[in-house]
Coordinates of C-alpha atoms in Angstrom, one line a residue:
Chain C
M1 CA 89.8 230.4 -20.7
P2 CA 93.3 230.1 -19.2
H3 CA 94.7 226.6 -18.4
D4 CA 95.2 226.0 -14.8
G5 CA 98.0 223.2 -15.6
R6 CA 95.8 220.4 -13.5
T7 CA 93.0 219.4 -15.8
P8 CA 93.6 218.0 -19.2
W9 CA 94.4 220.7 -21.6
I10 CA 91.6 219.5 -24.2
E11 CA 89.0 219.9 -21.4
D12 CA 86.3 222.4 -22.3
R13 CA 87.9 223.2 -25.6
F14 CA 86.0 221.2 -28.0
S15 CA 82.9 220.2 -25.8
E16 CA 80.8 222.9 -27.5
G17 CA 80.2 221.9 -30.9
V18 CA 81.5 218.3 -30.8
V19 CA 79.1 215.2 -30.4
I20 CA 80.8 211.8 -29.9
T21 CA 78.6 209.0 -31.1
S22 CA 79.1 205.7 -33.2
L23 CA 78.6 205.7 -36.8
E24 CA 76.0 203.1 -36.4
Q25 CA 74.1 205.2 -34.3
A26 CA 74.6 208.3 -36.5
I27 CA 73.4 206.7 -39.6
N28 CA 70.4 205.0 -37.9
W29 CA 69.4 208.4 -36.3
A30 CA 69.7 210.2 -39.8
R31 CA 67.8 207.5 -41.3
Q32 CA 64.8 207.4 -38.9
S33 CA 64.5 211.1 -38.9
S34 CA 64.2 211.3 -42.5
L35 CA 61.9 208.5 -43.8
W36 CA 60.4 209.8 -46.8
P37 CA 57.1 207.9 -47.9
L38 CA 56.1 207.0 -51.4
T39 CA 52.8 208.8 -52.1
F40 CA 50.8 206.0 -52.6
G41 CA 47.0 206.3 -51.6
L42 CA 44.9 203.7 -53.1
A43 CA 41.5 204.1 -51.4
C44 CA 39.9 205.6 -48.3
C45 CA 42.8 205.0 -46.1
A46 CA 44.6 207.6 -48.0
I47 CA 42.5 210.1 -46.6
E48 CA 43.9 209.3 -43.1
M49 CA 47.2 209.4 -44.7
M50 CA 46.6 212.8 -45.9
A51 CA 45.2 213.8 -42.5
V52 CA 48.4 212.5 -40.8
G53 CA 50.6 214.8 -43.4
C54 CA 48.5 217.9 -42.6
S55 CA 49.0 220.1 -39.5
R56 CA 46.9 218.5 -36.8
F57 CA 48.6 215.2 -36.8
D58 CA 51.8 216.6 -38.6
I59 CA 54.0 213.8 -39.7
D60 CA 56.4 216.3 -40.3
R61 CA 57.4 215.9 -36.6
F62 CA 58.9 212.7 -37.3
G63 CA 60.7 213.8 -40.4
A64 CA 58.5 211.7 -42.7
G65 CA 56.4 214.3 -44.3
A66 CA 58.3 214.5 -47.6
F67 CA 56.0 212.6 -49.5
R68 CA 57.7 211.6 -52.8
A69 CA 55.9 211.2 -56.0
T70 CA 58.5 208.6 -57.4
P71 CA 59.8 205.5 -55.9
R72 CA 63.4 206.2 -56.6
Q73 CA 63.3 209.1 -53.7
A74 CA 61.6 207.1 -51.1
D75 CA 62.6 204.9 -48.3
L76 CA 59.1 204.2 -46.8
M77 CA 55.8 202.6 -48.7
I78 CA 52.9 203.5 -46.8
V79 CA 50.2 201.2 -48.6
A80 CA 47.2 202.9 -47.7
G81 CA 44.0 201.2 -49.4
T82 CA 42.5 198.2 -50.9
V83 CA 44.9 196.5 -53.2
T84 CA 43.4 194.7 -56.1
Y85 CA 44.9 192.1 -58.3
K86 CA 45.4 194.6 -61.0
M87 CA 47.2 197.0 -58.7
A88 CA 49.2 194.1 -57.2
S89 CA 51.8 194.0 -60.0
R90 CA 52.1 197.8 -59.7
V91 CA 52.8 197.5 -56.1
R92 CA 55.5 195.0 -56.7
R93 CA 57.0 197.1 -59.2
L94 CA 57.1 200.1 -57.3
Y95 CA 58.5 198.3 -54.3
N96 CA 61.3 196.8 -56.5
Q97 CA 62.2 200.5 -57.8
M98 CA 62.7 201.8 -54.3
P99 CA 66.4 202.0 -53.1
D100 CA 67.4 200.0 -50.0
P101 CA 66.8 200.2 -47.2
K102 CA 63.2 200.3 -47.7
Y103 CA 60.3 199.8 -45.3
V104 CA 56.5 199.1 -45.8
I105 CA 53.6 199.8 -43.5
A106 CA 50.4 197.9 -44.4
M107 CA 47.8 200.4 -43.5
G108 CA 44.2 199.4 -42.9
A109 CA 42.1 196.1 -42.7
C110 CA 42.2 195.5 -46.5
V111 CA 46.0 195.5 -46.8
C112 CA 46.5 193.7 -43.8
G113 CA 44.4 190.7 -44.8
G114 CA 41.5 191.3 -47.2
G115 CA 39.3 193.1 -44.8
P116 CA 35.7 193.1 -45.7
Y117 CA 36.6 191.6 -49.0
F118 CA 38.2 188.5 -47.8
K119 CA 35.5 186.3 -48.4
Y120 CA 33.6 187.5 -51.4
G121 CA 35.6 189.9 -52.8
Y122 CA 37.1 188.3 -56.3
H123 CA 39.4 191.4 -56.8
V124 CA 41.2 192.1 -53.7
V125 CA 44.5 190.7 -52.5
K126 CA 44.1 188.9 -49.2
G127 CA 46.8 191.0 -47.6
V128 CA 49.5 193.0 -49.3
D129 CA 52.3 190.5 -47.4
L130 CA 51.4 188.1 -50.4
V131 CA 53.0 190.6 -52.8
V132 CA 55.6 192.7 -50.8
P133 CA 57.3 192.1 -47.6
V134 CA 55.6 194.2 -44.6
D135 CA 57.4 195.5 -41.7
V136 CA 54.6 197.0 -39.8
Y137 CA 50.9 196.2 -40.0
V138 CA 48.4 199.3 -38.9
P139 CA 44.9 197.6 -38.5
G140 CA 41.7 199.8 -38.7
C141 CA 39.0 200.5 -41.0
P142 CA 40.5 203.1 -41.6
P143 CA 43.2 203.3 -38.9
R144 CA 43.1 206.6 -36.9
P145 CA 45.9 209.2 -37.8
E146 CA 47.4 208.4 -34.5
A147 CA 47.6 204.7 -35.3
L148 CA 49.5 205.5 -38.4
L149 CA 51.9 207.6 -36.3
E150 CA 52.4 204.6 -34.1
G151 CA 53.1 202.4 -37.0
L152 CA 55.7 204.9 -38.2
M153 CA 57.5 205.0 -34.7
R154 CA 57.7 201.2 -34.9
V155 CA 59.3 201.6 -38.3
Q156 CA 61.7 203.8 -36.7
D157 CA 62.3 201.4 -33.9
R158 CA 63.3 199.1 -36.7
V159 CA 65.6 201.3 -38.3
R160 CA 67.1 202.1 -35.0
A161 CA 67.7 198.4 -34.6
E162 CA 70.0 198.0 -37.9
R163 CA 73.5 197.0 -37.4
I164 CA 76.1 198.0 -39.9
A165 CA 78.9 195.7 -38.9
R166 CA 79.8 192.7 -41.1
D167 CA 77.9 189.6 -40.2
A168 CA 76.2 191.3 -37.5
T169 CA 72.4 190.5 -37.2
D170 CA 69.7 193.3 -36.7
E171 CA 68.3 193.4 -33.3
L172 CA 64.6 192.6 -33.2
P173 CA 62.9 196.0 -32.0
V174 CA 61.0 195.5 -29.0
P175 CA 57.8 197.7 -29.0
H176 CA 58.1 199.8 -25.8
H177 CA 54.5 198.6 -24.8
T178 CA 52.5 195.9 -25.8
G179 CA 49.1 197.2 -25.0
Y180 CA 48.4 194.7 -22.3
P181 CA 49.1 195.6 -18.6
E182 CA 52.1 193.8 -17.2
L183 CA 51.2 191.9 -14.1
P184 CA 53.9 191.1 -11.6
I185 CA 55.0 187.6 -12.3
K186 CA 54.5 185.1 -9.3
P187 CA 57.1 182.3 -8.7
E188 CA 54.4 179.7 -9.1
D189 CA 53.8 180.7 -12.7
Y190 CA 57.1 179.2 -13.4
R191 CA 56.9 176.0 -11.4
V192 CA 56.9 172.9 -13.6
S193 CA 53.7 170.4 -13.0
A194 CA 54.3 166.9 -11.9
S195 CA 53.3 165.3 -15.2
E196 CA 55.8 167.5 -17.1
E197 CA 58.4 166.6 -14.6
A198 CA 57.7 162.8 -15.2
S199 CA 57.8 163.2 -18.9
A200 CA 61.3 164.9 -18.6
Chain L
M1 CA 4.4 210.5 -72.7
S2 CA 3.1 207.9 -70.4
P3 CA 4.7 204.3 -70.4
Q4 CA 1.5 202.9 -71.7
E5 CA 1.8 205.4 -74.7
I6 CA 5.4 204.5 -75.5
A7 CA 4.6 200.9 -75.3
Q8 CA 1.6 201.3 -77.6
L9 CA 3.8 203.2 -80.1
L10 CA 6.6 200.5 -80.1
K11 CA 4.1 197.8 -80.4
D12 CA 2.7 199.4 -83.5
Q13 CA 6.0 199.9 -84.8
F14 CA 7.4 196.5 -84.3
G15 CA 4.7 194.2 -83.7
D16 CA 5.7 190.8 -82.1
R17 CA 9.4 191.7 -81.6
I18 CA 8.3 193.7 -78.6
T19 CA 8.1 190.5 -76.2
G20 CA 6.9 191.9 -72.9
E21 CA 6.1 194.8 -70.9
A22 CA 5.5 195.7 -67.3
L23 CA 3.8 199.4 -67.1
D24 CA 2.5 199.8 -63.7
V25 CA 5.6 199.3 -61.7
L26 CA 7.8 201.8 -60.4
D27 CA 10.4 201.8 -63.1
P28 CA 8.0 200.5 -66.3
W29 CA 10.0 198.3 -68.7
I30 CA 9.4 197.0 -72.1
A31 CA 11.2 193.7 -73.4
V32 CA 12.6 193.5 -76.8
A33 CA 14.0 190.7 -78.6
P34 CA 17.7 190.6 -78.9
E35 CA 17.9 190.7 -82.7
A36 CA 15.5 193.8 -82.9
L37 CA 17.4 195.9 -80.1
H38 CA 19.3 198.0 -82.4
E39 CA 16.3 199.0 -84.5
V40 CA 14.2 199.8 -81.6
M41 CA 16.9 201.7 -80.0
E42 CA 17.6 203.8 -83.0
F43 CA 13.7 204.5 -83.3
L44 CA 13.6 205.5 -79.5
R45 CA 16.6 207.8 -80.0
N46 CA 15.6 209.3 -83.4
D47 CA 11.6 209.5 -83.3
E48 CA 10.3 213.0 -82.6
R49 CA 7.6 211.9 -80.2
L50 CA 10.1 209.8 -78.2
A51 CA 13.4 211.3 -78.6
M52 CA 15.2 209.5 -75.8
D53 CA 18.3 211.5 -75.9
F54 CA 19.8 210.0 -72.5
L55 CA 21.0 206.8 -71.7
H56 CA 21.4 206.4 -67.9
C57 CA 22.7 203.2 -67.5
V58 CA 23.4 199.8 -69.3
S59 CA 23.1 197.1 -66.7
G60 CA 23.3 193.2 -66.8
V61 CA 21.4 190.8 -64.3
D62 CA 22.2 187.1 -64.0
Y63 CA 19.3 185.2 -62.8
F64 CA 20.6 181.9 -61.5
E65 CA 20.7 180.1 -58.2
P66 CA 23.9 178.0 -58.0
D67 CA 22.6 176.2 -54.9
P68 CA 20.6 173.1 -56.5
K69 CA 18.4 173.1 -53.3
K70 CA 17.3 176.5 -53.4
A71 CA 17.2 176.5 -57.4
K72 CA 14.0 174.3 -57.1
R73 CA 12.4 177.3 -55.3
A74 CA 13.5 179.8 -57.2
K75 CA 10.9 181.9 -59.0
F76 CA 12.7 182.3 -62.2
E77 CA 14.2 180.1 -64.9
P78 CA 18.0 180.7 -65.3
H79 CA 18.6 183.6 -67.7
M80 CA 20.5 186.9 -68.2
E81 CA 19.1 190.3 -68.7
V82 CA 20.4 193.5 -70.0
L83 CA 18.8 196.6 -69.1
Y84 CA 18.7 200.2 -70.9
H85 CA 17.7 202.9 -68.6
L86 CA 16.5 205.9 -71.1
S87 CA 15.0 209.2 -70.4
S88 CA 14.3 212.1 -72.7
M89 CA 15.4 215.6 -71.6
K90 CA 13.2 217.1 -74.3
H91 CA 9.9 215.7 -73.1
G92 CA 10.8 214.5 -69.7
H93 CA 9.7 210.8 -70.0
R94 CA 11.6 207.9 -69.1
I95 CA 11.6 203.8 -69.9
V96 CA 13.5 200.9 -69.2
I97 CA 14.1 198.6 -72.1
K98 CA 15.1 195.0 -71.4
V99 CA 16.5 192.0 -73.4
F100 CA 16.4 188.5 -72.3
L101 CA 19.1 186.4 -72.9
P102 CA 20.2 182.8 -72.5
R103 CA 23.1 182.4 -69.9
W104 CA 25.3 180.6 -72.6
K105 CA 24.8 181.1 -76.3
N106 CA 23.1 177.9 -77.8
D107 CA 23.3 176.6 -74.2
R108 CA 27.1 175.7 -74.5
P109 CA 28.7 176.7 -71.5
G110 CA 31.6 179.0 -72.4
E111 CA 30.1 180.5 -75.4
L112 CA 28.9 183.9 -74.1
P113 CA 25.3 185.3 -75.2
E114 CA 25.3 188.0 -77.9
V115 CA 23.3 191.2 -77.8
P116 CA 23.7 194.0 -80.5
S117 CA 25.6 197.2 -79.3
V118 CA 24.1 200.5 -79.1
A119 CA 27.4 202.4 -78.6
D120 CA 26.7 204.0 -82.3
I121 CA 23.5 205.5 -80.8
W122 CA 24.7 206.7 -77.4
P123 CA 28.3 207.1 -77.0
T124 CA 27.6 206.6 -73.2
A125 CA 27.1 202.7 -73.9
N126 CA 30.6 202.3 -74.9
W127 CA 32.1 202.1 -71.5
H128 CA 29.0 200.6 -70.1
E129 CA 28.9 197.9 -72.3
R130 CA 32.5 197.1 -71.7
E131 CA 31.6 196.7 -67.9
V132 CA 28.9 194.4 -68.6
Y133 CA 30.9 192.4 -70.8
D134 CA 33.8 192.4 -68.3
L135 CA 31.8 191.4 -65.2
M136 CA 28.8 189.5 -66.5
G137 CA 30.2 188.0 -69.7
I138 CA 27.6 189.3 -72.5
R139 CA 29.1 189.9 -75.9
F140 CA 28.1 193.1 -77.4
V141 CA 28.1 192.5 -81.3
G142 CA 29.4 195.7 -83.2
H143 CA 30.9 197.4 -80.2
P144 CA 33.9 199.3 -81.4
D145 CA 36.3 198.2 -78.6
L146 CA 35.1 195.5 -76.4
R147 CA 37.8 194.8 -73.9
R148 CA 37.8 194.3 -70.2
I149 CA 37.3 197.7 -68.4
L150 CA 37.8 196.9 -64.8
C151 CA 39.7 193.6 -64.3
P152 CA 43.2 193.0 -65.8
E153 CA 43.4 192.0 -69.4
D154 CA 44.4 188.3 -68.5
W155 CA 41.6 187.8 -66.1
V156 CA 39.8 184.6 -66.6
G157 CA 36.1 184.4 -66.4
H158 CA 33.2 187.1 -65.5
P159 CA 33.3 187.8 -61.7
L160 CA 29.6 188.8 -61.3
R161 CA 28.1 185.7 -63.0
K162 CA 26.4 183.6 -60.2
D163 CA 28.4 180.6 -61.1
Y164 CA 31.8 182.1 -60.9
E165 CA 34.6 180.2 -59.3
F166 CA 37.3 182.4 -57.7
P167 CA 40.8 181.8 -58.9
D168 CA 43.2 179.7 -56.5
E169 CA 45.8 182.4 -57.4
Y170 CA 46.7 185.0 -59.7
H171 CA 50.3 185.7 -61.1
G172 CA 51.7 183.8 -58.0
I173 CA 49.5 185.8 -55.5
R174 CA 47.5 183.3 -53.4
A175 CA 44.0 184.3 -53.8
R176 CA 42.2 182.1 -51.2

């Protein structure tokens, strides 16, 4: 394309094939699009996790379909199924073996808080967050595959919010919806009551 | 062979070491004294007329009511039972053998009741007896490898006993 002498000479030369971004965004984009989960089905929730991996729900759309059989290659641990006390030490060891940054999804009622075994189960950990730190809870017994995909997207939100600058704090990811309808807020909702004014 | 005939055969053979029976129920059972169990089981397995070549299951039952108010109305004395569901592939008959045990040996809490192992007669019994030992706390004397099978090795107590107390924590994991 001949140069007309008025527009800067670099214009249109590199626009195709060049993307300008920040390093942080590029890293986060790459990370969130290739979360490799650990193959970690413990009980019935694993069936739903397998369904998520298959073509109908297709977790590969999110780049998270590469289930790894070793914690050393995994970024994401989907704890799917009842965690017993016997298994708890293994869960912790596998979590410790995963390279940073690592994320945990607690899938199902048992993993979130003991589920049906909460009161009379002598063998079930009352929530896997007593063993490893959990990023996203997906309740359900078992959760629908869509729910697990939703949980995966929340993990991606979390990855996107990571900051690589020194001393920078991660922004807490805000879900793009809460599940509750948002009502228009009226000014009187914010009005301070007389008793509160008096105490202040 | 009908349950009545099996019971009669055992009574002729072992006399007063057969301690009880219920033959007109859905699952007819015969009770055997613990010390005679191994002998009776060997007879059941090897006698041509009985030929009990299949052990379905070894189970433990804890008869105990932990609530003292309900214990008065309970229709049983506190005790434990071990059940052996047997059948014969050859003759097509079946029977249940029961052993009655105290909840604690010599009534001293903490000492597990003992019963002879039948793992040398039916290899099936090996893991079943380990499970009963693990969950109910019944010691099988003569078992080749009596370890816990389901709970972790360092687990304290036998969880399916009615007076089992849940641990507060296990290896730093809060359990309540």
